[in-house]
PDB file of C-alpha atoms in Angstrom:
ATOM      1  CA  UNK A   1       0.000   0.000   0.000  1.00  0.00           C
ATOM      2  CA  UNK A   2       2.906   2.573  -0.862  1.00  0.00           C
ATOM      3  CA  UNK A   3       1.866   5.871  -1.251  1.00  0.00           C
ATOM      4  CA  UNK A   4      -1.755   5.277  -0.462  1.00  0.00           C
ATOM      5  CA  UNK A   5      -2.916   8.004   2.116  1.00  0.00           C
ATOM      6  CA  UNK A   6      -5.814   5.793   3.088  1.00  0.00           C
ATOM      7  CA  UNK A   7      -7.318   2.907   3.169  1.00  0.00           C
ATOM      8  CA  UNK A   8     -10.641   0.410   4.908  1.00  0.00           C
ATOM      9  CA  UNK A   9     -10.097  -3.482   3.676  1.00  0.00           C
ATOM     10  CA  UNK A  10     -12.451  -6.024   5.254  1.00  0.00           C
ATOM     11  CA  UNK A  11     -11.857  -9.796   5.464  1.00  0.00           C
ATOM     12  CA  UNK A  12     -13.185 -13.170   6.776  1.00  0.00           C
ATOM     13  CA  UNK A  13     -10.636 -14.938   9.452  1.00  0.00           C
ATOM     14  CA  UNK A  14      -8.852 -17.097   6.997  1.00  0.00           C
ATOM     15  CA  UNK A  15      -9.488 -20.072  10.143  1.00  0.00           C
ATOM     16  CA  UNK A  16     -13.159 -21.722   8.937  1.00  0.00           C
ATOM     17  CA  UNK A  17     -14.084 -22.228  12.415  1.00  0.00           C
ATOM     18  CA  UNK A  18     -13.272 -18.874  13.280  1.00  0.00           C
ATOM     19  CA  UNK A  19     -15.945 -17.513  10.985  1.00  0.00           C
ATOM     20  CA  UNK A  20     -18.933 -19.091  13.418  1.00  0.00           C
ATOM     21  CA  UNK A  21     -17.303 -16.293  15.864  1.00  0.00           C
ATOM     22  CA  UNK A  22     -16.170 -13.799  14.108  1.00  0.00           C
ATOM     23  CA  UNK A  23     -17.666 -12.201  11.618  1.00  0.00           C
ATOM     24  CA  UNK A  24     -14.738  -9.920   9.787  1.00  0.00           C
ATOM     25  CA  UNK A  25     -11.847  -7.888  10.308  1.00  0.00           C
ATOM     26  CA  UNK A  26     -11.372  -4.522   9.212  1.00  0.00           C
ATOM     27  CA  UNK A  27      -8.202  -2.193   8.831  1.00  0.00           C
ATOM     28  CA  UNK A  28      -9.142   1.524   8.314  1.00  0.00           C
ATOM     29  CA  UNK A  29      -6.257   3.756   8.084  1.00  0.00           C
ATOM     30  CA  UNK A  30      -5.308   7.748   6.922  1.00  0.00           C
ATOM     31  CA  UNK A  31      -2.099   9.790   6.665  1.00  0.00           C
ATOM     32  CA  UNK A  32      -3.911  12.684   5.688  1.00  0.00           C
ATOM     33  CA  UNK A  33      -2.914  15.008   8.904  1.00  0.00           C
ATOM     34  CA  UNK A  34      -4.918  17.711   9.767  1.00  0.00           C
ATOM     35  CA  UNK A  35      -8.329  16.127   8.246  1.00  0.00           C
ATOM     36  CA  UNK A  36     -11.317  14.374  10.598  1.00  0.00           C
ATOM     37  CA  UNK A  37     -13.569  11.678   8.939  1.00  0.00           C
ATOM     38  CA  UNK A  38     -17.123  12.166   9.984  1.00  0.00           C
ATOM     39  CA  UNK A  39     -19.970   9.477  10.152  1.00  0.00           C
ATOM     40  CA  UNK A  40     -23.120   8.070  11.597  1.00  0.00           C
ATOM     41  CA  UNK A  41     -22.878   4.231  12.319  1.00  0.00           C
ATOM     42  CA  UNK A  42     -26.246   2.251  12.920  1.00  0.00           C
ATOM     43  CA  UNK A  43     -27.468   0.133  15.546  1.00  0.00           C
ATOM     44  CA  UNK A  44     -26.232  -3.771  15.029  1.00  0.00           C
ATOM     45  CA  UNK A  45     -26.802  -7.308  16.557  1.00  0.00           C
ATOM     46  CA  UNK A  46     -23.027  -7.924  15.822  1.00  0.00           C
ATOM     47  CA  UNK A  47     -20.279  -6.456  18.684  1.00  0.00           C
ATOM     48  CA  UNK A  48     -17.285  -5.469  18.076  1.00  0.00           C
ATOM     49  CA  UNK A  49     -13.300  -4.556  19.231  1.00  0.00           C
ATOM     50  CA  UNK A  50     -11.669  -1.359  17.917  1.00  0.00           C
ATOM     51  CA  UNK A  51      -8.304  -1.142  18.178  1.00  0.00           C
ATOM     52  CA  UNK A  52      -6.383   2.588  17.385  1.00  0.00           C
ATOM     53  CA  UNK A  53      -2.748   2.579  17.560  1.00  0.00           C
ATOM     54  CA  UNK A  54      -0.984   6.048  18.830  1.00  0.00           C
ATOM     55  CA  UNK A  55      -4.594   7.445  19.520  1.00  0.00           C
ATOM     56  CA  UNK A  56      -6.647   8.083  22.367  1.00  0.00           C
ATOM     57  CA  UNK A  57     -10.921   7.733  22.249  1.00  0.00           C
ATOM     58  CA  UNK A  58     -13.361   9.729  24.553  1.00  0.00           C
ATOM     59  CA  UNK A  59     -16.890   8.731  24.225  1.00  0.00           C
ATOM     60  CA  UNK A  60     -20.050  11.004  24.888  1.00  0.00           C
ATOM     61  CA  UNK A  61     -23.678   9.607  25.285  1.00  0.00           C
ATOM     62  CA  UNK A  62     -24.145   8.788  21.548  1.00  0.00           C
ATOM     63  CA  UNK A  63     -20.919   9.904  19.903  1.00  0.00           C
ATOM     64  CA  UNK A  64     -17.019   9.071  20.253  1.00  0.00           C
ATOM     65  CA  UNK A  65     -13.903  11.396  19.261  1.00  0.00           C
ATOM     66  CA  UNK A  66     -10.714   9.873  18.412  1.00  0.00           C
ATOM     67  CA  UNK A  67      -7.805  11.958  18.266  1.00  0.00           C
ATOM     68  CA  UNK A  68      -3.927  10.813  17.675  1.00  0.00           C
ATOM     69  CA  UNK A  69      -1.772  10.748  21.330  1.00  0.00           C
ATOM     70  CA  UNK A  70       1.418   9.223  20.560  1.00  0.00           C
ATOM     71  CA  UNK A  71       2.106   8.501  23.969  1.00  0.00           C
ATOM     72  CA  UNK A  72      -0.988   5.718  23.572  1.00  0.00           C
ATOM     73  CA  UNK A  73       0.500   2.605  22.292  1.00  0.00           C
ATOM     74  CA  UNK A  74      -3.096   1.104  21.505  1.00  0.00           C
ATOM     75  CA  UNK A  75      -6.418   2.237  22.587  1.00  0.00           C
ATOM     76  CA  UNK A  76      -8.790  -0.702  23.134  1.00  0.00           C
ATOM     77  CA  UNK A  77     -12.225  -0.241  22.988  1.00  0.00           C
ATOM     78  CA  UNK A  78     -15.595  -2.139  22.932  1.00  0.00           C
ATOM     79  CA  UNK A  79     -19.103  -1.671  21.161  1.00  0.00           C
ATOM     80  CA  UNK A  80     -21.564  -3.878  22.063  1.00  0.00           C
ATOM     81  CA  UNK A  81     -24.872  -4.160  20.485  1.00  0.00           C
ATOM     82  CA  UNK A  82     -26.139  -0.302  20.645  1.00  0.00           C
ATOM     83  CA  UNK A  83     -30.131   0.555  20.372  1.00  0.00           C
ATOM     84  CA  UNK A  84     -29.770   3.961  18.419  1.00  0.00           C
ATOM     85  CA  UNK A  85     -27.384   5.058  15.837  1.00  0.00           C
ATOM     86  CA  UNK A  86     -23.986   7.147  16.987  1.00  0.00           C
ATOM     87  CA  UNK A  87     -21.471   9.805  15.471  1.00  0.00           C
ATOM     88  CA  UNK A  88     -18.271   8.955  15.102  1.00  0.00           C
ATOM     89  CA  UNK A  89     -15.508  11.389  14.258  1.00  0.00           C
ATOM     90  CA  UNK A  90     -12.322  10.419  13.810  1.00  0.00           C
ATOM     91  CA  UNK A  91      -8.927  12.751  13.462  1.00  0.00           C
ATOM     92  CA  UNK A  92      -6.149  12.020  10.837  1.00  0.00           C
ATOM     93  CA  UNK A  93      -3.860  10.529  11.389  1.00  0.00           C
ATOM     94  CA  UNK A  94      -5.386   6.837  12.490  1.00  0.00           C
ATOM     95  CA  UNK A  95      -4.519   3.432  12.081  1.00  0.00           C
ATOM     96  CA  UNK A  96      -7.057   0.897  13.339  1.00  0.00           C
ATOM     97  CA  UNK A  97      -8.092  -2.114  13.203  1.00  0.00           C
ATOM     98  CA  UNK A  98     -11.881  -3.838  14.230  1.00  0.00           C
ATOM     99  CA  UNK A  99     -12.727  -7.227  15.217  1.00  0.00           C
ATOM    100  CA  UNK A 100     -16.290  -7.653  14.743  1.00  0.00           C
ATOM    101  CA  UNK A 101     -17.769 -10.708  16.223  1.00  0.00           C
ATOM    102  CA  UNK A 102     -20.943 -12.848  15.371  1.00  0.00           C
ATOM    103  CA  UNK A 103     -24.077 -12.045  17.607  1.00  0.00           C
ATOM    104  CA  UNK A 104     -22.462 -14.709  20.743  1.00  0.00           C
ATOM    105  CA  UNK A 105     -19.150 -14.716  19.029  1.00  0.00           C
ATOM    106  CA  UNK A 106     -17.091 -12.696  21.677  1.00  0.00           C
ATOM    107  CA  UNK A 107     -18.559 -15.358  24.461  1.00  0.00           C
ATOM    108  CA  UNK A 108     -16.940 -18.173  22.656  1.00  0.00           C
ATOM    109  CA  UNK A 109     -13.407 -16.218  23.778  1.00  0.00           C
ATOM    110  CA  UNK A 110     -14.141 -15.084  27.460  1.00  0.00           C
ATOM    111  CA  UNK A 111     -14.056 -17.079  30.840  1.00  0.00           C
ATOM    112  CA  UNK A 112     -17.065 -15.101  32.282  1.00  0.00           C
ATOM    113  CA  UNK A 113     -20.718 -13.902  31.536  1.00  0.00           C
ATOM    114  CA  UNK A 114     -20.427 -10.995  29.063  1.00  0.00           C
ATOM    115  CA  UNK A 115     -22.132  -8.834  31.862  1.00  0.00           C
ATOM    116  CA  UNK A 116     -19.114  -9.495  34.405  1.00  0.00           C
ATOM    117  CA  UNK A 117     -16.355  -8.607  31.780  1.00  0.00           C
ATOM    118  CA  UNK A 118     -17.987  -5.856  30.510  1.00  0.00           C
ATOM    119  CA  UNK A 119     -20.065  -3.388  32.665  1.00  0.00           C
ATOM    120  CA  UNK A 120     -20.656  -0.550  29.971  1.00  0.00           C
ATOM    121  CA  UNK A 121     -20.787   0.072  26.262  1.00  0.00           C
ATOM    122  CA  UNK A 122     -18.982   1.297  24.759  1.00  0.00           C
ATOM    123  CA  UNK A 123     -16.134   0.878  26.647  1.00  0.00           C
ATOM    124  CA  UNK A 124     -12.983   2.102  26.516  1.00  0.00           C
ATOM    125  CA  UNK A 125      -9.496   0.587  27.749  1.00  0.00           C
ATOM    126  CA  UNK A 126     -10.714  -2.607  27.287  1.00  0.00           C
ATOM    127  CA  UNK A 127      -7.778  -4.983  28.858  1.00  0.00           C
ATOM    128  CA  UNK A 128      -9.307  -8.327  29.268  1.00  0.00           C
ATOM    129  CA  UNK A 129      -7.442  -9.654  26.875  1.00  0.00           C
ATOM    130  CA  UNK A 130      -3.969  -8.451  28.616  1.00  0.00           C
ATOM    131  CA  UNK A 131      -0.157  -8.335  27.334  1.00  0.00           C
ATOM    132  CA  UNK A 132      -0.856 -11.380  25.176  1.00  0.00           C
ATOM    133  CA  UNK A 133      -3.270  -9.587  22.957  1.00  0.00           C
ATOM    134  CA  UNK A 134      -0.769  -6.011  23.189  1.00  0.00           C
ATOM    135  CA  UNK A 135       2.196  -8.434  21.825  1.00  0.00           C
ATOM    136  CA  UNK A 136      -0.174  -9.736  18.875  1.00  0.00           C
ATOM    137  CA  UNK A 137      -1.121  -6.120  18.053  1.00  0.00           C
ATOM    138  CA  UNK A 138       2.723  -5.482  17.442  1.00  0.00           C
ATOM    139  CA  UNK A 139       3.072  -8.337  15.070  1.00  0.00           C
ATOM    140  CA  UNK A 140      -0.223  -6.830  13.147  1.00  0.00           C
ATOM    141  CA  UNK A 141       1.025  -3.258  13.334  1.00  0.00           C
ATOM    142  CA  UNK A 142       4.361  -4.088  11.927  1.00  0.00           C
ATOM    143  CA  UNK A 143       3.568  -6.072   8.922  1.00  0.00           C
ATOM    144  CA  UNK A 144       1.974  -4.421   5.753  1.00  0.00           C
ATOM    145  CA  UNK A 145       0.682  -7.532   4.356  1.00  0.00           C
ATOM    146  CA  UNK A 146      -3.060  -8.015   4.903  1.00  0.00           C
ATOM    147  CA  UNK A 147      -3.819 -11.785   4.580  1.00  0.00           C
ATOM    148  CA  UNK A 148      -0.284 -12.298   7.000  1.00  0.00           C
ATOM    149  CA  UNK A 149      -2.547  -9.701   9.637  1.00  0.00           C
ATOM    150  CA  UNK A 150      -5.305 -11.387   9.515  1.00  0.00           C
ATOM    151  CA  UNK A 151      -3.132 -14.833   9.932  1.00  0.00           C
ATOM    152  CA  UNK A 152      -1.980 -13.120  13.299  1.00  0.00           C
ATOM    153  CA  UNK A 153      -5.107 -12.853  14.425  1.00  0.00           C
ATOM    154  CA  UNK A 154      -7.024 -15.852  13.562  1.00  0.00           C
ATOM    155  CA  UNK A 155      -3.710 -17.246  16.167  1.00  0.00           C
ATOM    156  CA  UNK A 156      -4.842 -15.254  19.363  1.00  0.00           C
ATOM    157  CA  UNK A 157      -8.021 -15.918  18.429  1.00  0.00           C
ATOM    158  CA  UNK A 158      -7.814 -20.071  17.947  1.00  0.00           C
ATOM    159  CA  UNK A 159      -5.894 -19.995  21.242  1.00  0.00           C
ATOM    160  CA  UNK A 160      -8.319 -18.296  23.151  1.00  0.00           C
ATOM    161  CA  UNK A 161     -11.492 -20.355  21.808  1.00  0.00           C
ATOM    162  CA  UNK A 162     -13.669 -21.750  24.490  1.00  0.00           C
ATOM    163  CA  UNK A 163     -17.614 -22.310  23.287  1.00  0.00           C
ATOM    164  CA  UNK A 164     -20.037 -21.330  24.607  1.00  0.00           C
ATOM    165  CA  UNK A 165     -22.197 -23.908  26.429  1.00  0.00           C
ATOM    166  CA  UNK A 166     -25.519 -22.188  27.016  1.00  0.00           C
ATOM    167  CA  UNK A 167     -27.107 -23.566  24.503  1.00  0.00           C
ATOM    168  CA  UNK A 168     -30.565 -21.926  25.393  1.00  0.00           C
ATOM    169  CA  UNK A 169     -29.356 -19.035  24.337  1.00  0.00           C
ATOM    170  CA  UNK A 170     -27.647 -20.174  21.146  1.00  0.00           C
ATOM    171  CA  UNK A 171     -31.144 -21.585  20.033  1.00  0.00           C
ATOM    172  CA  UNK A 172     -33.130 -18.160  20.476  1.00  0.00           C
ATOM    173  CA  UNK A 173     -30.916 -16.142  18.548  1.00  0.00           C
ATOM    174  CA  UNK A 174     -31.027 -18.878  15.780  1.00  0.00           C
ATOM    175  CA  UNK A 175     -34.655 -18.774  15.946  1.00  0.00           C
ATOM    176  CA  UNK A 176     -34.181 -15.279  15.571  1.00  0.00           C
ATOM    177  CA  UNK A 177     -32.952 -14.945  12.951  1.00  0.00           C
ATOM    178  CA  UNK A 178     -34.349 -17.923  11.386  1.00  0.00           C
ATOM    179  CA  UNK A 179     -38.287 -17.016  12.216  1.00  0.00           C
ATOM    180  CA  UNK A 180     -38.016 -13.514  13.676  1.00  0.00           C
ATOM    181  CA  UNK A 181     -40.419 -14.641  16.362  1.00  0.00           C
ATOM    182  CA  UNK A 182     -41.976 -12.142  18.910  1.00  0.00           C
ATOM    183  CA  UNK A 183     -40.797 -12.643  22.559  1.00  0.00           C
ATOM    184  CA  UNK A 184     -43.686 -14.374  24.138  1.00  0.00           C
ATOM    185  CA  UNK A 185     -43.813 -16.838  20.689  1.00  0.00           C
ATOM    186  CA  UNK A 186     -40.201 -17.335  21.037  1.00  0.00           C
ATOM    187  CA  UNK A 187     -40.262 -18.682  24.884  1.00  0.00           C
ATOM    188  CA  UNK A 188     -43.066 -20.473  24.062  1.00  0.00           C
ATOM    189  CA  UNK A 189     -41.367 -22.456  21.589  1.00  0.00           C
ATOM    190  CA  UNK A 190     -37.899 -22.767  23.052  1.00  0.00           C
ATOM    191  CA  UNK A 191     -40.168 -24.214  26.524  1.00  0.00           C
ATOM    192  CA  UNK A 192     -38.973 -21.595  29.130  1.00  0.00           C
ATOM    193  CA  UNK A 193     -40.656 -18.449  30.719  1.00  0.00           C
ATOM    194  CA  UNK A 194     -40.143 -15.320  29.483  1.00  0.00           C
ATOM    195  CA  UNK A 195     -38.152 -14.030  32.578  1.00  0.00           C
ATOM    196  CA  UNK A 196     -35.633 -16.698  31.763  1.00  0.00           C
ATOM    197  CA  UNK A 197     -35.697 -15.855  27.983  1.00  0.00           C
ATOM    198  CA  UNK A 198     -34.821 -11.943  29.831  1.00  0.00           C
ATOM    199  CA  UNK A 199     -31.995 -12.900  31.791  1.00  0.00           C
ATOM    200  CA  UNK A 200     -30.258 -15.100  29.631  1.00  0.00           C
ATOM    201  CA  UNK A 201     -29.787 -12.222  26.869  1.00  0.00           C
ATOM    202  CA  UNK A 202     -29.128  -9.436  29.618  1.00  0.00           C
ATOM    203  CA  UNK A 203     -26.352 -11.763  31.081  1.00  0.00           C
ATOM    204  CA  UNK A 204     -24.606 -13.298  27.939  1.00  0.00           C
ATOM    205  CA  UNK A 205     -25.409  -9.893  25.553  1.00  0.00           C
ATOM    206  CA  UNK A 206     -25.848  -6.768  27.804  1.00  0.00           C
ATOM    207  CA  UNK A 207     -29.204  -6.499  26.063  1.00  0.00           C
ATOM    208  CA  UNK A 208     -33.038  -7.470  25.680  1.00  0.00           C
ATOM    209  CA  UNK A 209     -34.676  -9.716  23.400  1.00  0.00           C
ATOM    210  CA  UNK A 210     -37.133  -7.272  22.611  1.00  0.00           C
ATOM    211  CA  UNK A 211     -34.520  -4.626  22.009  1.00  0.00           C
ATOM    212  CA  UNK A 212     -32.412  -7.897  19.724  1.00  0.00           C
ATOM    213  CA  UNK A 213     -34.980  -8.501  17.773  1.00  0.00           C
ATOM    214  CA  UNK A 214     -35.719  -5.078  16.856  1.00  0.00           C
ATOM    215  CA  UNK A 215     -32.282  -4.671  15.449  1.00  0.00           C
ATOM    216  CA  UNK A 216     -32.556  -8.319  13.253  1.00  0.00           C
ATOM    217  CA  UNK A 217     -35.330  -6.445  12.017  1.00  0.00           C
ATOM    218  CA  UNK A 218     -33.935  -3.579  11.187  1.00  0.00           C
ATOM    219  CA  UNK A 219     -30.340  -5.215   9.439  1.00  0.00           C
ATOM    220  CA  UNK A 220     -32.021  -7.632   7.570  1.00  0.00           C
ATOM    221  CA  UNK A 221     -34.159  -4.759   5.888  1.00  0.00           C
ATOM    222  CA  UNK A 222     -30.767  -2.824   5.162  1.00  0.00           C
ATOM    223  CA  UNK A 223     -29.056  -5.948   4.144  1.00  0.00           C
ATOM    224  CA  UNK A 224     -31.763  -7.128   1.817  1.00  0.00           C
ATOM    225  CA  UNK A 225     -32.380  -3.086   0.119  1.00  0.00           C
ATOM    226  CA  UNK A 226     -28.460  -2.664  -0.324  1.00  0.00           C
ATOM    227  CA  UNK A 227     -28.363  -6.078  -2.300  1.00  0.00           C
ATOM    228  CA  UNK A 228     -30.619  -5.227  -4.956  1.00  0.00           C
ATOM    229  CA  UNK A 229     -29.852  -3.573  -7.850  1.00  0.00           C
ATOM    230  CA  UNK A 230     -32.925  -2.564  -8.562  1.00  0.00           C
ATOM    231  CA  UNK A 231     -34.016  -0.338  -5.606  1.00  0.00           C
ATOM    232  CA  UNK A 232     -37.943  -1.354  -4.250  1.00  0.00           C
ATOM    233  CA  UNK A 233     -40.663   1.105  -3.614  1.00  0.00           C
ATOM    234  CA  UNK A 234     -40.867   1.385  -0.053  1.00  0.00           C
ATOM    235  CA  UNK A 235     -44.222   0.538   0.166  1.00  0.00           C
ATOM    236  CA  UNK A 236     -43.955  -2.880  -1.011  1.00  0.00           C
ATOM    237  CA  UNK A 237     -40.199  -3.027   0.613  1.00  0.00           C
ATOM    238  CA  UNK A 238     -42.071  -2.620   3.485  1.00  0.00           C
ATOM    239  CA  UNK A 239     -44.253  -5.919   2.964  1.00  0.00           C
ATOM    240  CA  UNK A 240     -41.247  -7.528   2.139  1.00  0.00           C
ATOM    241  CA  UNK A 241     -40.134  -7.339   5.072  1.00  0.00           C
ATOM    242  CA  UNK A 242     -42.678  -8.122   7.268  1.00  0.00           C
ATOM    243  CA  UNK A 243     -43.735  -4.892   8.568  1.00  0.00           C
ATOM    244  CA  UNK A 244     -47.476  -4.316   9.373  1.00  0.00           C
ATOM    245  CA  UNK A 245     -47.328  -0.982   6.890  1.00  0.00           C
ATOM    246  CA  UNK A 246     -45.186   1.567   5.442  1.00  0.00           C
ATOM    247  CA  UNK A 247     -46.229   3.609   8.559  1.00  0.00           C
ATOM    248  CA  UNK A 248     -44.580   0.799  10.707  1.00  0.00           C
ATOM    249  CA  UNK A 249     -41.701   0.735   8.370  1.00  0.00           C
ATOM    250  CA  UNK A 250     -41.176   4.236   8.622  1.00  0.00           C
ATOM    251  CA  UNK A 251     -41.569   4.334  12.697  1.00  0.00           C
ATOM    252  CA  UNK A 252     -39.084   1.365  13.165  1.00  0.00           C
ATOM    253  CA  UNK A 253     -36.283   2.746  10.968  1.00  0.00           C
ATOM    254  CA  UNK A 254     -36.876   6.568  12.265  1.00  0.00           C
ATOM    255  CA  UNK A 255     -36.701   5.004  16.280  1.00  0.00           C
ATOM    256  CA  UNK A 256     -33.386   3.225  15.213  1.00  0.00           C
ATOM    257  CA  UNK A 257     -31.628   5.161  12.837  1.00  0.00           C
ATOM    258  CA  UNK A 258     -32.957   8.956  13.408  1.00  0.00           C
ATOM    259  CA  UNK A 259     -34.124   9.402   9.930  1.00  0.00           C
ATOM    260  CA  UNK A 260     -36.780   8.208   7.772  1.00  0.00           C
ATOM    261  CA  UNK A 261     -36.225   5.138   5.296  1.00  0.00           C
ATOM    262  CA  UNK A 262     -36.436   7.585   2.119  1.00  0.00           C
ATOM    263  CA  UNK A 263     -33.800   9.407   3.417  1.00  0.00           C
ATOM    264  CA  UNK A 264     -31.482   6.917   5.332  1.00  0.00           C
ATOM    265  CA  UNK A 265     -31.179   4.686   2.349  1.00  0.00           C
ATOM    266  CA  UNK A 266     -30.167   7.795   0.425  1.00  0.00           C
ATOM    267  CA  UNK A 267     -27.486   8.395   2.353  1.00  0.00           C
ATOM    268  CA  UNK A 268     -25.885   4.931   3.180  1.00  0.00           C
ATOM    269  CA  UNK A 269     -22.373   4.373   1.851  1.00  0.00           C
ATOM    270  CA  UNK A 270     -21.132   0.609   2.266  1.00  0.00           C
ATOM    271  CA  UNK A 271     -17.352   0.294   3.452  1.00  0.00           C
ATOM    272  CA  UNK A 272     -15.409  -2.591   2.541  1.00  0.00           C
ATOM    273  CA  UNK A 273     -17.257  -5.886   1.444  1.00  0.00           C
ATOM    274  CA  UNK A 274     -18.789  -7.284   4.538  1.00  0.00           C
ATOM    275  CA  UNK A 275     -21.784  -5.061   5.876  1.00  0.00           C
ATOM    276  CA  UNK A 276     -20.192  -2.098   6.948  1.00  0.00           C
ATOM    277  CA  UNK A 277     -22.599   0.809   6.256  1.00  0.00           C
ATOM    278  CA  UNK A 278     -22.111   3.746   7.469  1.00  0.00           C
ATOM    279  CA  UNK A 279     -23.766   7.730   6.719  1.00  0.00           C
ATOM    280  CA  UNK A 280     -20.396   9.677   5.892  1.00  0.00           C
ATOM    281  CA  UNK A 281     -20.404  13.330   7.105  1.00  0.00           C
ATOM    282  CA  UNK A 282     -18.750  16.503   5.754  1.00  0.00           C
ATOM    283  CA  UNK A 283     -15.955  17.284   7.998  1.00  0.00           C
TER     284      UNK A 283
END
């Protein structure tokens, strides 16, 4: 990448089992000094590691600043699944790196409940992973070659993998996303109260089932509009999709992404080639 000023490259973990955890990598980077990339980035069921080397992140209620800090080696920080959409600005120059995990993936590589090792989100100086994870991030840092970075990770990664065993859990998320029941539908199938259903997701994903499933929703519909070349009426986009209306469709995507689907959709820009999409602001 000589003489490139910047760059955002996504990729599978080259390990097959890997992919049932993690969902990509990404490496976003600028040299252009002086400069601060803007965007909005959109609720997701996925969760995710950043990783910013010489930089240092502050986070407000729904926005985060990065700024470069030389005397910060790396600046580790977590995102777990987020109800409403967040701003993001980001000042050049940045190097960094994400780790985006499948909806249970990062519980496949921790000892505890996610609600012990993590007690808000986002979070920033996230250690858990300690000096072994630091000394990996040097090897990644110092080589240019992509596929030889993403090598280096899948390693810590393979190391570290422990499944998860709650396999209560594991079934309602694939049900999901497989049948996109409601809640009380969902513990009715699955054979387990609804309070159970509550505390499973609260203690393994920080978050709700109502609140999950609202966010399925509301990927698949983006996922599904951005893959078609020809674009849908909304109306019948809106049917698609399951909603009751075009007035539900337009309530659900204003409460999660701020703006109406007309608009939103206008705006998108997809980063990288795994499903990265973002609303990029003037600076």
């Amino acid at each position: 990448m000589t003489n490139v000023l910047e760059n955002y490259t996504s990729l599978k973990p080259n390990n097959k089992e890997l992919q049932n955890y993690i969902a990509y990598y990404y490496f976003d980077f600028s040299l252009k000094k002086n400069t601060v990339k803007k965007f909005i980035f959109y609720p997701h069921y996925r969760n995710a590691l950043t990783i910013y080397k010489n930089s240092r992140i502050s986070f407000g209620e729904n926005s985060s600043y990065v700024s470069p800090d030389k005397e910060k080696e790396y600046e580790i920080s977590y995102t777990g699944i987020h109800q409403h959409s967040r701003v993001g600005k980001i000042q050049a120059p940045f190097n960094k790196i994400g780790i985006v995990f499948q909806p249970l993936g990062i519980n496949n590589f921790i000892e505890f409940p996610l609600c012990k090792v993590i007690d808000e989100s986002p979070k920033a100086n996230f250690d858990y992973f300690g000096n072994t994870f630091n000394s990996t991030l040097k090897l990644v840092y110092s080589t240019d070659g992509i596929e030889q970075k993403v090598n280096l990770l899948d390693d810590f990664f393979i190391n570290r993998l422990n499944p998860f065993k709650e396999e209560r859990l594991t079934d309602a998320v694939r049900l999901i996303f497989e049948k996109e029941l409601a809640v009380q539908q969902l513990s009715e199938t699955l054979g387990f109260n609804r309070k159970t259903l509550y505390r499973l997701f609260k203690k393994h994903l920080n978050c709700g089932p109502k609140e999950f499933l609202t966010i399925v929703k509301f990927r698949k519909a983006l996922n599904l509009y951005q893959s078609q070349d020809t674009k849908p009426q909304l109306t019948e986009f809106a049917y698609q999709n399951e909603y009751y209306d075009q007035s539900d469709f337009i309530k659900h995507f204003k409460k999660v992404t701020g703006f109406n689907p007309k608009k939103f959709f206008s705006n998108i820009s997809h980063l990288g080639s795994e499903d990265t999409f973002w609303t990029l602001l003037g600076n």
